[in-house]
Each structure stands twice: as structure tokens, then as C-alpha cells.
Amino acid sequence: MNAGLYAGQSRIKKSREPNMFWQTANFVTQKALEDGALLPIATEAITIAENGVNYLVHTLSANAQSKPIATPQRSPLDKIPANPFLPYEPALYVAEAGDHHVCLLNKFPVLSPHLLICSKTFVPQSALLERSDFAAWLLGLKSDSSLGFFNSGPDAGASQTHRHMQLVQTGIPLESVIASGELPFKHCLYLFETEQDAGYLYQCYLDAVDRLEMSQHVGKECEPYNLLLTKRWMLVLPRSRNNIEGVFANGFNFTGRFLVKRPEQLAWLTKYGLMNYLKDCVERQEG
């Protein structure tokens, strides 16, 4: 479903330091690697061609340190799981992202630097985004190669419950399919001819939430979804499940990039079909 193509009408002022986050992140990344605070996930990437798209699939290297499964330590009197963003690890701090957010490094990156725009106070990941979230997010979206993605809740691939938007610099194998509005599953797409401000992006987002009927209308909770954002477009899609046969997906997968743990999963995914896999992560299964 292509629920709307919106040509941007307003242009925001250029930041004095358009690549500030990324320049600082490169420095912080090097220091965190030297200090052992950053634990990149070693992978081997291969290209899989399917229907004219060259998907990229990363497989964990034989000597890779897998990202630990989240089993937060709790004190006997503490029933709240540990929150890696509150407080955050000082070695992963990159910069302030406005008054209400902070920019951190992802401790377990596949692509590096991998930035997290985190709320300074606890906000549930499944709550509706606010205008201030887009304002903070946009600080890292000044270059053509920047990609933002958001996972709302566990079924959308979120591994933490604290509000965080993500940023990487990468090519997007599925960009031409996304921009053409030809994705074969339910979604909302907004195209931009000029650089947009946070207010306009927020209005597009609310429109998508309404069109896709994702708001639960109880408090500010929302049905699971992914949001992908570049300078050129915004894509919002609902999610029905976070994995198929143990192959997990978050918003980043909808760029045409995948991460599998074992060669057997790679073989299964290739046979199943990469676009078919994405479609089945969106569509609700009967029965």
C-alpha cells in the first residue's frame, strides 16, 4: 500500500556543522575500540541478487563475538530490568542531541559508527514518537548517505524498551523499489523534494499512524511498526512478528540488508526469498 507521496514544501536551515555527529562519532569509536568499550560484531557480507535487487546478507564470522542476549541483572529488591541508556556508558557518549536526547554509540555494531539517539529520561519504545524525537534525529541526517531507522516494540525488532532512534551511514539496496512505491506489503511512503523540518516529518508520521491504524488509542501506546528515514523519503510499515524460523528482522532489514548467525540460515533465507521474508514479517498470518 502506497498511502501517500508528499513532495516537501519547506526547507530547514543548514546546520553549522552538518556532519558533527559523524565526525565526533569516528573519534569516539576509535577511542572506545582501544579501551574495549565497543564490541563490534564481526561478519562476512555476500550479495544475493533477487528480481533485480542486490541484497546484502551479513553472516557472523567464525570468530565473531555474538551480541549477548539481553538478560539484565537485577537486585533482589529491584523488579525493573537494567537500562543501558539510563545511565549510559560514558565511553559510548558522542554528543548532546538537543535538550531532550543524547547521541550514543551502539555497543555492538555491525556497521560502524552506529549511532543511537536516546531520550534523556525513560520513554517507552512502543509509545508514539514526538516532534522532539524527529528534531534530535535530524541532527544526524544531514548527509545523503545517512539512514535513520526505528523499531517500535519487540515485534518490530526492538531489543531495548527505552526510547532510541538509530542512525547509520550506508547504501540502501532496496532504495529504488522503496522510492517507486512498489513494495509488496502494507506501508506508507512520503517522498521529499527538499530537506524537511521536524514539524513536517512529525505530521507525515502521524498521518502514517492513522492510515495504518497503528494507534491503540489507549494512552500513547502504538502497534509494532518500523520507520525508515532519509533526506529523500520516509517509510512506515506495520509489523506482525520479529522473526521467521529464527531469522530476526528489525527496521534495518527493510533497506535490503540482513544479518544471519549461521550458514544454514543463509541457505534457508535464500530459498525462502528475501522480499517474501520481508512481506511475511509485515503481513499477519491467518490461523
PDB file of C-alpha atoms in Angstrom:
ATOM      1  CA  MET A   1       0.000   0.000   0.000  1.00  0.00           C
ATOM      2  CA  ASN A   2       1.406   3.338  -1.008  1.00  0.00           C
ATOM      3  CA  ALA A   3      -0.611   5.604   1.245  1.00  0.00           C
ATOM      4  CA  GLY A   4       0.742   8.916   0.064  1.00  0.00           C
ATOM      5  CA  LEU A   5       3.558  10.624  -1.790  1.00  0.00           C
ATOM      6  CA  TYR A   6       4.286  14.006  -0.332  1.00  0.00           C
ATOM      7  CA  ALA A   7       6.618  16.483  -2.015  1.00  0.00           C
ATOM      8  CA  GLY A   8       8.309  18.603   0.637  1.00  0.00           C
ATOM      9  CA  GLN A   9       7.400  22.281   0.716  1.00  0.00           C
ATOM     10  CA  SER A  10       9.726  23.676   3.375  1.00  0.00           C
ATOM     11  CA  ARG A  11      13.471  23.726   3.751  1.00  0.00           C
ATOM     12  CA  ILE A  12      15.285  23.797   7.056  1.00  0.00           C
ATOM     13  CA  LYS A  13      18.374  25.893   7.647  1.00  0.00           C
ATOM     14  CA  LYS A  14      21.663  24.137   7.150  1.00  0.00           C
ATOM     15  CA  SER A  15      23.418  23.126  10.335  1.00  0.00           C
ATOM     16  CA  ARG A  16      26.664  24.909  11.040  1.00  0.00           C
ATOM     17  CA  GLU A  17      28.234  21.508  11.443  1.00  0.00           C
ATOM     18  CA  PRO A  18      26.211  19.146   9.227  1.00  0.00           C
ATOM     19  CA  ASN A  19      28.434  16.147   9.929  1.00  0.00           C
ATOM     20  CA  MET A  20      29.107  16.930  13.573  1.00  0.00           C
ATOM     21  CA  PHE A  21      27.721  13.652  14.935  1.00  0.00           C
ATOM     22  CA  TRP A  22      29.652  11.574  12.423  1.00  0.00           C
ATOM     23  CA  GLN A  23      32.965  13.415  12.842  1.00  0.00           C
ATOM     24  CA  THR A  24      32.736  13.109  16.611  1.00  0.00           C
ATOM     25  CA  ALA A  25      31.485   9.523  16.372  1.00  0.00           C
ATOM     26  CA  ASN A  26      34.545   8.463  14.367  1.00  0.00           C
ATOM     27  CA  PHE A  27      36.823   9.817  17.091  1.00  0.00           C
ATOM     28  CA  VAL A  28      34.778   8.277  19.933  1.00  0.00           C
ATOM     29  CA  THR A  29      34.612   4.956  18.073  1.00  0.00           C
ATOM     30  CA  GLN A  30      38.384   4.713  17.786  1.00  0.00           C
ATOM     31  CA  LYS A  31      38.843   5.523  21.470  1.00  0.00           C
ATOM     32  CA  ALA A  32      36.122   3.076  22.556  1.00  0.00           C
ATOM     33  CA  LEU A  33      37.698   0.309  20.459  1.00  0.00           C
ATOM     34  CA  GLU A  34      41.091   0.924  22.043  1.00  0.00           C
ATOM     35  CA  ASP A  35      39.552   0.870  25.533  1.00  0.00           C
ATOM     36  CA  GLY A  36      37.479  -2.256  24.856  1.00  0.00           C
ATOM     37  CA  ALA A  37      34.175  -0.449  25.433  1.00  0.00           C
ATOM     38  CA  LEU A  38      32.972  -1.091  21.881  1.00  0.00           C
ATOM     39  CA  LEU A  39      32.343  -4.690  20.780  1.00  0.00           C
ATOM     40  CA  PRO A  40      31.737  -4.814  17.006  1.00  0.00           C
ATOM     41  CA  ILE A  41      30.041  -7.902  15.599  1.00  0.00           C
ATOM     42  CA  ALA A  42      32.377  -9.420  13.018  1.00  0.00           C
ATOM     43  CA  THR A  43      30.560 -10.518   9.871  1.00  0.00           C
ATOM     44  CA  GLU A  44      31.193 -11.625   6.315  1.00  0.00           C
ATOM     45  CA  ALA A  45      28.922  -9.984   3.738  1.00  0.00           C
ATOM     46  CA  ILE A  46      27.745 -11.519   0.491  1.00  0.00           C
ATOM     47  CA  THR A  47      25.474 -10.217  -2.266  1.00  0.00           C
ATOM     48  CA  ILE A  48      22.316 -12.097  -3.230  1.00  0.00           C
ATOM     49  CA  ALA A  49      20.599 -10.995  -6.434  1.00  0.00           C
ATOM     50  CA  GLU A  50      16.821 -11.327  -6.470  1.00  0.00           C
ATOM     51  CA  ASN A  51      14.485  -9.724  -9.010  1.00  0.00           C
ATOM     52  CA  GLY A  52      16.993  -7.055  -9.944  1.00  0.00           C
ATOM     53  CA  VAL A  53      17.946  -6.131  -6.367  1.00  0.00           C
ATOM     54  CA  ASN A  54      21.390  -6.889  -4.938  1.00  0.00           C
ATOM     55  CA  TYR A  55      20.615  -7.662  -1.302  1.00  0.00           C
ATOM     56  CA  LEU A  56      23.456  -7.725   1.225  1.00  0.00           C
ATOM     57  CA  VAL A  57      23.476 -10.534   3.775  1.00  0.00           C
ATOM     58  CA  HIS A  58      25.913 -10.480   6.683  1.00  0.00           C
ATOM     59  CA  THR A  59      26.813 -13.799   8.291  1.00  0.00           C
ATOM     60  CA  LEU A  60      28.557 -13.944  11.653  1.00  0.00           C
ATOM     61  CA  SER A  61      32.231 -14.763  11.167  1.00  0.00           C
ATOM     62  CA  ALA A  62      33.532 -17.968  12.706  1.00  0.00           C
ATOM     63  CA  ASN A  63      35.456 -15.956  15.314  1.00  0.00           C
ATOM     64  CA  ALA A  64      32.697 -13.390  15.886  1.00  0.00           C
ATOM     65  CA  GLN A  65      31.618 -12.369  19.341  1.00  0.00           C
ATOM     66  CA  SER A  66      27.843 -12.650  19.204  1.00  0.00           C
ATOM     67  CA  LYS A  67      25.801  -9.887  20.741  1.00  0.00           C
ATOM     68  CA  PRO A  68      24.755 -11.115  24.187  1.00  0.00           C
ATOM     69  CA  ILE A  69      21.098 -11.947  24.651  1.00  0.00           C
ATOM     70  CA  ALA A  70      19.631  -9.372  26.988  1.00  0.00           C
ATOM     71  CA  THR A  71      19.344 -10.926  30.449  1.00  0.00           C
ATOM     72  CA  PRO A  72      19.566  -7.827  32.663  1.00  0.00           C
ATOM     73  CA  GLN A  73      20.914  -8.265  36.175  1.00  0.00           C
ATOM     74  CA  ARG A  74      18.522  -7.260  38.914  1.00  0.00           C
ATOM     75  CA  SER A  75      18.990  -6.750  42.602  1.00  0.00           C
ATOM     76  CA  PRO A  76      16.712  -8.800  44.887  1.00  0.00           C
ATOM     77  CA  LEU A  77      14.652  -5.677  45.608  1.00  0.00           C
ATOM     78  CA  ASP A  78      14.663  -4.323  42.073  1.00  0.00           C
ATOM     79  CA  LYS A  79      11.965  -5.576  39.722  1.00  0.00           C
ATOM     80  CA  ILE A  80      12.956  -3.216  36.891  1.00  0.00           C
ATOM     81  CA  PRO A  81      15.408  -4.569  34.273  1.00  0.00           C
ATOM     82  CA  ALA A  82      18.699  -2.750  33.840  1.00  0.00           C
ATOM     83  CA  ASN A  83      18.593   0.079  31.284  1.00  0.00           C
ATOM     84  CA  PRO A  84      21.795   0.506  29.198  1.00  0.00           C
ATOM     85  CA  PHE A  85      20.778   4.071  28.307  1.00  0.00           C
ATOM     86  CA  LEU A  86      19.957   5.320  31.798  1.00  0.00           C
ATOM     87  CA  PRO A  87      22.626   5.702  32.911  1.00  0.00           C
ATOM     88  CA  TYR A  88      24.603   5.218  29.712  1.00  0.00           C
ATOM     89  CA  GLU A  89      28.205   4.061  29.452  1.00  0.00           C
ATOM     90  CA  PRO A  90      30.376   7.229  29.370  1.00  0.00           C
ATOM     91  CA  ALA A  91      32.786   5.715  26.821  1.00  0.00           C
ATOM     92  CA  LEU A  92      29.902   5.479  24.313  1.00  0.00           C
ATOM     93  CA  TYR A  93      28.838   9.134  24.606  1.00  0.00           C
ATOM     94  CA  VAL A  94      29.059  11.097  21.343  1.00  0.00           C
ATOM     95  CA  ALA A  95      27.170  14.371  21.810  1.00  0.00           C
ATOM     96  CA  GLU A  96      24.071  16.116  23.065  1.00  0.00           C
ATOM     97  CA  ALA A  97      21.155  15.897  20.624  1.00  0.00           C
ATOM     98  CA  GLY A  98      19.094  18.850  21.726  1.00  0.00           C
ATOM     99  CA  ASP A  99      17.550  19.381  25.144  1.00  0.00           C
ATOM    100  CA  HIS A 100      15.828  16.018  25.490  1.00  0.00           C
ATOM    101  CA  HIS A 101      18.132  13.494  23.788  1.00  0.00           C
ATOM    102  CA  VAL A 102      21.706  12.262  23.787  1.00  0.00           C
ATOM    103  CA  CYS A 103      23.692  10.619  20.998  1.00  0.00           C
ATOM    104  CA  LEU A 104      25.495   7.370  21.913  1.00  0.00           C
ATOM    105  CA  LEU A 105      27.375   4.641  20.073  1.00  0.00           C
ATOM    106  CA  ASN A 106      25.721   1.255  19.665  1.00  0.00           C
ATOM    107  CA  LYS A 107      27.930  -1.013  21.756  1.00  0.00           C
ATOM    108  CA  PHE A 108      27.504  -3.969  19.368  1.00  0.00           C
ATOM    109  CA  PRO A 109      27.662  -2.527  15.830  1.00  0.00           C
ATOM    110  CA  VAL A 110      27.668  -4.443  12.564  1.00  0.00           C
ATOM    111  CA  LEU A 111      28.261  -1.179  10.703  1.00  0.00           C
ATOM    112  CA  SER A 112      30.381   1.404  12.475  1.00  0.00           C
ATOM    113  CA  PRO A 113      29.773   4.053  13.620  1.00  0.00           C
ATOM    114  CA  HIS A 114      26.229   3.096  14.546  1.00  0.00           C
ATOM    115  CA  LEU A 115      24.543   5.931  16.453  1.00  0.00           C
ATOM    116  CA  LEU A 116      21.644   5.842  18.910  1.00  0.00           C
ATOM    117  CA  ILE A 117      19.568   8.942  19.640  1.00  0.00           C
ATOM    118  CA  CYS A 118      18.242   8.222  23.132  1.00  0.00           C
ATOM    119  CA  SER A 119      15.778  10.139  25.277  1.00  0.00           C
ATOM    120  CA  LYS A 120      17.395  11.532  28.433  1.00  0.00           C
ATOM    121  CA  THR A 121      14.504  10.295  30.555  1.00  0.00           C
ATOM    122  CA  PHE A 122      12.703   6.983  30.212  1.00  0.00           C
ATOM    123  CA  VAL A 123      10.117   6.923  27.430  1.00  0.00           C
ATOM    124  CA  PRO A 124       8.701   3.538  26.313  1.00  0.00           C
ATOM    125  CA  GLN A 125       9.940   2.429  22.887  1.00  0.00           C
ATOM    126  CA  SER A 126       6.368   1.479  21.999  1.00  0.00           C
ATOM    127  CA  ALA A 127       5.000   4.963  22.735  1.00  0.00           C
ATOM    128  CA  LEU A 128       4.192   7.304  19.859  1.00  0.00           C
ATOM    129  CA  LEU A 129       7.114   9.411  18.668  1.00  0.00           C
ATOM    130  CA  GLU A 130       7.097  13.118  19.468  1.00  0.00           C
ATOM    131  CA  ARG A 131       8.150  16.137  17.423  1.00  0.00           C
ATOM    132  CA  SER A 132      11.236  16.473  19.646  1.00  0.00           C
ATOM    133  CA  ASP A 133      12.311  12.949  18.645  1.00  0.00           C
ATOM    134  CA  PHE A 134      12.397  13.977  14.990  1.00  0.00           C
ATOM    135  CA  ALA A 135      14.259  17.197  15.826  1.00  0.00           C
ATOM    136  CA  ALA A 136      17.006  15.221  17.590  1.00  0.00           C
ATOM    137  CA  TRP A 137      17.080  12.530  14.908  1.00  0.00           C
ATOM    138  CA  LEU A 138      17.507  15.080  12.117  1.00  0.00           C
ATOM    139  CA  LEU A 139      20.809  16.256  13.587  1.00  0.00           C
ATOM    140  CA  GLY A 140      22.394  13.080  12.207  1.00  0.00           C
ATOM    141  CA  LEU A 141      20.518  13.016   8.898  1.00  0.00           C
ATOM    142  CA  LYS A 142      22.291  15.836   7.070  1.00  0.00           C
ATOM    143  CA  SER A 143      24.168  13.730   4.514  1.00  0.00           C
ATOM    144  CA  ASP A 144      22.822  11.746   1.557  1.00  0.00           C
ATOM    145  CA  SER A 145      24.301   8.524   2.963  1.00  0.00           C
ATOM    146  CA  SER A 146      22.636   8.804   6.378  1.00  0.00           C
ATOM    147  CA  LEU A 147      19.819   6.409   7.241  1.00  0.00           C
ATOM    148  CA  GLY A 148      17.618   6.546  10.302  1.00  0.00           C
ATOM    149  CA  PHE A 149      15.516   3.621  11.467  1.00  0.00           C
ATOM    150  CA  PHE A 150      13.220   2.989  14.412  1.00  0.00           C
ATOM    151  CA  ASN A 151      11.896  -0.252  15.884  1.00  0.00           C
ATOM    152  CA  SER A 152       8.702   0.204  17.876  1.00  0.00           C
ATOM    153  CA  GLY A 153       8.441  -2.667  20.317  1.00  0.00           C
ATOM    154  CA  PRO A 154       9.752  -6.267  20.386  1.00  0.00           C
ATOM    155  CA  ASP A 155       7.690  -7.476  17.418  1.00  0.00           C
ATOM    156  CA  ALA A 156       9.323  -4.738  15.329  1.00  0.00           C
ATOM    157  CA  GLY A 157      12.815  -5.828  16.392  1.00  0.00           C
ATOM    158  CA  ALA A 158      13.433  -3.566  19.402  1.00  0.00           C
ATOM    159  CA  SER A 159      15.834  -5.118  21.906  1.00  0.00           C
ATOM    160  CA  GLN A 160      15.525  -2.320  24.496  1.00  0.00           C
ATOM    161  CA  THR A 161      12.429  -0.714  25.991  1.00  0.00           C
ATOM    162  CA  HIS A 162      13.963   2.788  26.339  1.00  0.00           C
ATOM    163  CA  ARG A 163      13.217   5.262  23.506  1.00  0.00           C
ATOM    164  CA  HIS A 164      16.022   5.244  20.938  1.00  0.00           C
ATOM    165  CA  MET A 165      16.204   6.070  17.242  1.00  0.00           C
ATOM    166  CA  GLN A 166      19.104   4.697  15.203  1.00  0.00           C
ATOM    167  CA  LEU A 167      21.466   6.133  12.583  1.00  0.00           C
ATOM    168  CA  VAL A 168      23.991   4.580  10.213  1.00  0.00           C
ATOM    169  CA  GLN A 169      25.717   5.675   7.025  1.00  0.00           C
ATOM    170  CA  THR A 170      25.134   3.106   4.312  1.00  0.00           C
ATOM    171  CA  GLY A 171      23.889   2.341   0.857  1.00  0.00           C
ATOM    172  CA  ILE A 172      20.300   1.100   0.568  1.00  0.00           C
ATOM    173  CA  PRO A 173      19.890  -1.888  -1.785  1.00  0.00           C
ATOM    174  CA  LEU A 174      16.097  -1.514  -1.852  1.00  0.00           C
ATOM    175  CA  GLU A 175      16.057   2.270  -2.362  1.00  0.00           C
ATOM    176  CA  SER A 176      14.765   2.225  -5.941  1.00  0.00           C
ATOM    177  CA  VAL A 177      11.972  -0.201  -5.000  1.00  0.00           C
ATOM    178  CA  ILE A 178      11.060   1.852  -1.921  1.00  0.00           C
ATOM    179  CA  ALA A 179      11.048   5.186  -3.765  1.00  0.00           C
ATOM    180  CA  SER A 180       8.931   3.767  -6.586  1.00  0.00           C
ATOM    181  CA  GLY A 181       6.208   2.752  -4.127  1.00  0.00           C
ATOM    182  CA  GLU A 182       6.380  -0.851  -5.324  1.00  0.00           C
ATOM    183  CA  LEU A 183       6.948  -2.649  -2.018  1.00  0.00           C
ATOM    184  CA  PRO A 184       4.554  -5.646  -1.997  1.00  0.00           C
ATOM    185  CA  PHE A 185       3.249  -5.133   1.512  1.00  0.00           C
ATOM    186  CA  LYS A 186       1.282  -2.613   3.549  1.00  0.00           C
ATOM    187  CA  HIS A 187       3.181   0.651   4.099  1.00  0.00           C
ATOM    188  CA  CYS A 188       3.103   4.426   3.909  1.00  0.00           C
ATOM    189  CA  LEU A 189       5.689   6.281   1.823  1.00  0.00           C
ATOM    190  CA  TYR A 190       6.443  10.012   1.804  1.00  0.00           C
ATOM    191  CA  LEU A 191       8.803  11.443  -0.800  1.00  0.00           C
ATOM    192  CA  PHE A 192      10.665  14.720  -0.267  1.00  0.00           C
ATOM    193  CA  GLU A 193      11.952  17.091  -2.933  1.00  0.00           C
ATOM    194  CA  THR A 194      13.630  19.364  -0.370  1.00  0.00           C
ATOM    195  CA  GLU A 195      15.083  18.921   3.098  1.00  0.00           C
ATOM    196  CA  GLN A 196      12.325  18.742   5.701  1.00  0.00           C
ATOM    197  CA  ASP A 197      11.988  20.115   9.212  1.00  0.00           C
ATOM    198  CA  ALA A 198      10.947  18.128  12.275  1.00  0.00           C
ATOM    199  CA  GLY A 199       7.413  19.512  12.287  1.00  0.00           C
ATOM    200  CA  TYR A 200       6.671  18.336   8.754  1.00  0.00           C
ATOM    201  CA  LEU A 201       8.174  14.886   9.356  1.00  0.00           C
ATOM    202  CA  TYR A 202       6.148  14.573  12.538  1.00  0.00           C
ATOM    203  CA  GLN A 203       2.933  15.358  10.637  1.00  0.00           C
ATOM    204  CA  CYS A 204       3.796  12.741   7.999  1.00  0.00           C
ATOM    205  CA  TYR A 205       4.423  10.243  10.792  1.00  0.00           C
ATOM    206  CA  LEU A 206       1.051  10.954  12.451  1.00  0.00           C
ATOM    207  CA  ASP A 207      -0.620  10.576   9.070  1.00  0.00           C
ATOM    208  CA  ALA A 208       1.010   7.150   8.653  1.00  0.00           C
ATOM    209  CA  VAL A 209      -0.045   6.060  12.140  1.00  0.00           C
ATOM    210  CA  ASP A 210      -3.626   6.997  11.278  1.00  0.00           C
ATOM    211  CA  ARG A 211      -3.642   5.436   7.797  1.00  0.00           C
ATOM    212  CA  LEU A 212      -2.110   2.190   9.028  1.00  0.00           C
ATOM    213  CA  GLU A 213      -4.390   2.141  12.101  1.00  0.00           C
ATOM    214  CA  MET A 214      -1.458   1.569  14.438  1.00  0.00           C
ATOM    215  CA  SER A 215      -2.514   3.695  17.412  1.00  0.00           C
ATOM    216  CA  GLN A 216      -4.149   1.735  20.197  1.00  0.00           C
ATOM    217  CA  HIS A 217      -5.966   4.885  21.379  1.00  0.00           C
ATOM    218  CA  VAL A 218      -5.057   3.953  24.960  1.00  0.00           C
ATOM    219  CA  GLY A 219      -2.535   6.363  26.354  1.00  0.00           C
ATOM    220  CA  LYS A 220       0.155   6.779  23.724  1.00  0.00           C
ATOM    221  CA  GLU A 221       0.941   3.147  23.004  1.00  0.00           C
ATOM    222  CA  CYS A 222       1.248   2.015  19.400  1.00  0.00           C
ATOM    223  CA  GLU A 223       1.076  -1.243  17.477  1.00  0.00           C
ATOM    224  CA  PRO A 224       4.523  -2.543  16.386  1.00  0.00           C
ATOM    225  CA  TYR A 225       5.999  -0.851  13.339  1.00  0.00           C
ATOM    226  CA  ASN A 226       9.258   0.208  11.702  1.00  0.00           C
ATOM    227  CA  LEU A 227      10.131   3.659  10.425  1.00  0.00           C
ATOM    228  CA  LEU A 228      12.952   4.337   7.948  1.00  0.00           C
ATOM    229  CA  LEU A 229      14.089   7.894   7.265  1.00  0.00           C
ATOM    230  CA  THR A 230      16.479   9.542   4.809  1.00  0.00           C
ATOM    231  CA  LYS A 231      16.726  13.053   3.368  1.00  0.00           C
ATOM    232  CA  ARG A 232      14.709  11.774   0.394  1.00  0.00           C
ATOM    233  CA  TRP A 233      11.859   9.781   1.904  1.00  0.00           C
ATOM    234  CA  MET A 234      10.142   8.337   4.957  1.00  0.00           C
ATOM    235  CA  LEU A 235       8.804   4.780   5.043  1.00  0.00           C
ATOM    236  CA  VAL A 236       6.475   3.472   7.767  1.00  0.00           C
ATOM    237  CA  LEU A 237       5.312  -0.144   7.879  1.00  0.00           C
ATOM    238  CA  PRO A 238       3.455  -2.279  10.430  1.00  0.00           C
ATOM    239  CA  ARG A 239       4.977  -5.467  11.824  1.00  0.00           C
ATOM    240  CA  SER A 240       3.318  -8.759  12.702  1.00  0.00           C
ATOM    241  CA  ARG A 241       6.333 -10.694  14.025  1.00  0.00           C
ATOM    242  CA  ASN A 242      10.025 -10.237  14.682  1.00  0.00           C
ATOM    243  CA  ASN A 243      11.364 -13.467  13.179  1.00  0.00           C
ATOM    244  CA  ILE A 244      10.657 -16.357  10.851  1.00  0.00           C
ATOM    245  CA  GLU A 245      12.379 -19.664  11.571  1.00  0.00           C
ATOM    246  CA  GLY A 246      14.792 -17.920  13.940  1.00  0.00           C
ATOM    247  CA  VAL A 247      15.924 -15.299  11.419  1.00  0.00           C
ATOM    248  CA  PHE A 248      15.193 -11.971  13.129  1.00  0.00           C
ATOM    249  CA  ALA A 249      14.322  -8.683  11.469  1.00  0.00           C
ATOM    250  CA  ASN A 250      14.246  -5.065  12.560  1.00  0.00           C
ATOM    251  CA  GLY A 251      13.798  -1.886  10.550  1.00  0.00           C
ATOM    252  CA  PHE A 252      17.261  -2.101   9.013  1.00  0.00           C
ATOM    253  CA  ASN A 253      16.273  -5.266   7.124  1.00  0.00           C
ATOM    254  CA  PHE A 254      13.794  -3.253   5.069  1.00  0.00           C
ATOM    255  CA  THR A 255      16.720  -1.472   3.409  1.00  0.00           C
ATOM    256  CA  GLY A 256      17.686  -4.801   1.823  1.00  0.00           C
ATOM    257  CA  ARG A 257      20.376  -5.802   4.332  1.00  0.00           C
ATOM    258  CA  PHE A 258      20.233  -8.858   6.585  1.00  0.00           C
ATOM    259  CA  LEU A 259      22.171 -10.465   9.427  1.00  0.00           C
ATOM    260  CA  VAL A 260      22.139 -14.239   9.963  1.00  0.00           C
ATOM    261  CA  LYS A 261      24.006 -16.241  12.550  1.00  0.00           C
ATOM    262  CA  ARG A 262      24.805 -19.407  10.619  1.00  0.00           C
ATOM    263  CA  PRO A 263      25.326 -20.568   7.018  1.00  0.00           C
ATOM    264  CA  GLU A 264      22.216 -22.750   7.337  1.00  0.00           C
ATOM    265  CA  GLN A 265      20.129 -19.635   7.961  1.00  0.00           C
ATOM    266  CA  LEU A 266      21.658 -18.015   4.893  1.00  0.00           C
ATOM    267  CA  ALA A 267      20.689 -21.029   2.776  1.00  0.00           C
ATOM    268  CA  TRP A 268      17.166 -21.038   4.233  1.00  0.00           C
ATOM    269  CA  LEU A 269      16.697 -17.296   3.647  1.00  0.00           C
ATOM    270  CA  THR A 270      17.909 -17.531   0.054  1.00  0.00           C
ATOM    271  CA  LYS A 271      15.451 -20.347  -0.670  1.00  0.00           C
ATOM    272  CA  TYR A 272      12.569 -18.634   1.143  1.00  0.00           C
ATOM    273  CA  GLY A 273      13.113 -15.398  -0.777  1.00  0.00           C
ATOM    274  CA  LEU A 274      14.323 -12.156   0.753  1.00  0.00           C
ATOM    275  CA  MET A 275      11.391  -9.995  -0.323  1.00  0.00           C
ATOM    276  CA  ASN A 276       8.991 -12.788   0.604  1.00  0.00           C
ATOM    277  CA  TYR A 277      10.601 -12.851   4.049  1.00  0.00           C
ATOM    278  CA  LEU A 278      10.097  -9.096   4.495  1.00  0.00           C
ATOM    279  CA  LYS A 279       6.497  -9.365   3.313  1.00  0.00           C
ATOM    280  CA  ASP A 280       5.737 -12.127   5.804  1.00  0.00           C
ATOM    281  CA  CYS A 281       7.246 -10.049   8.645  1.00  0.00           C
ATOM    282  CA  VAL A 282       4.658  -7.380   7.824  1.00  0.00           C
ATOM    283  CA  GLU A 283       1.545  -9.348   6.940  1.00  0.00           C
ATOM    284  CA  ARG A 284      -0.433 -11.027   9.690  1.00  0.00           C
ATOM    285  CA  GLN A 285      -0.687 -14.789   9.224  1.00  0.00           C
ATOM    286  CA  GLU A 286      -4.084 -16.464   9.352  1.00  0.00           C
ATOM    287  CA  GLY A 287      -4.702 -19.157  11.903  1.00  0.00           C
TER     288      GLY A 287
END
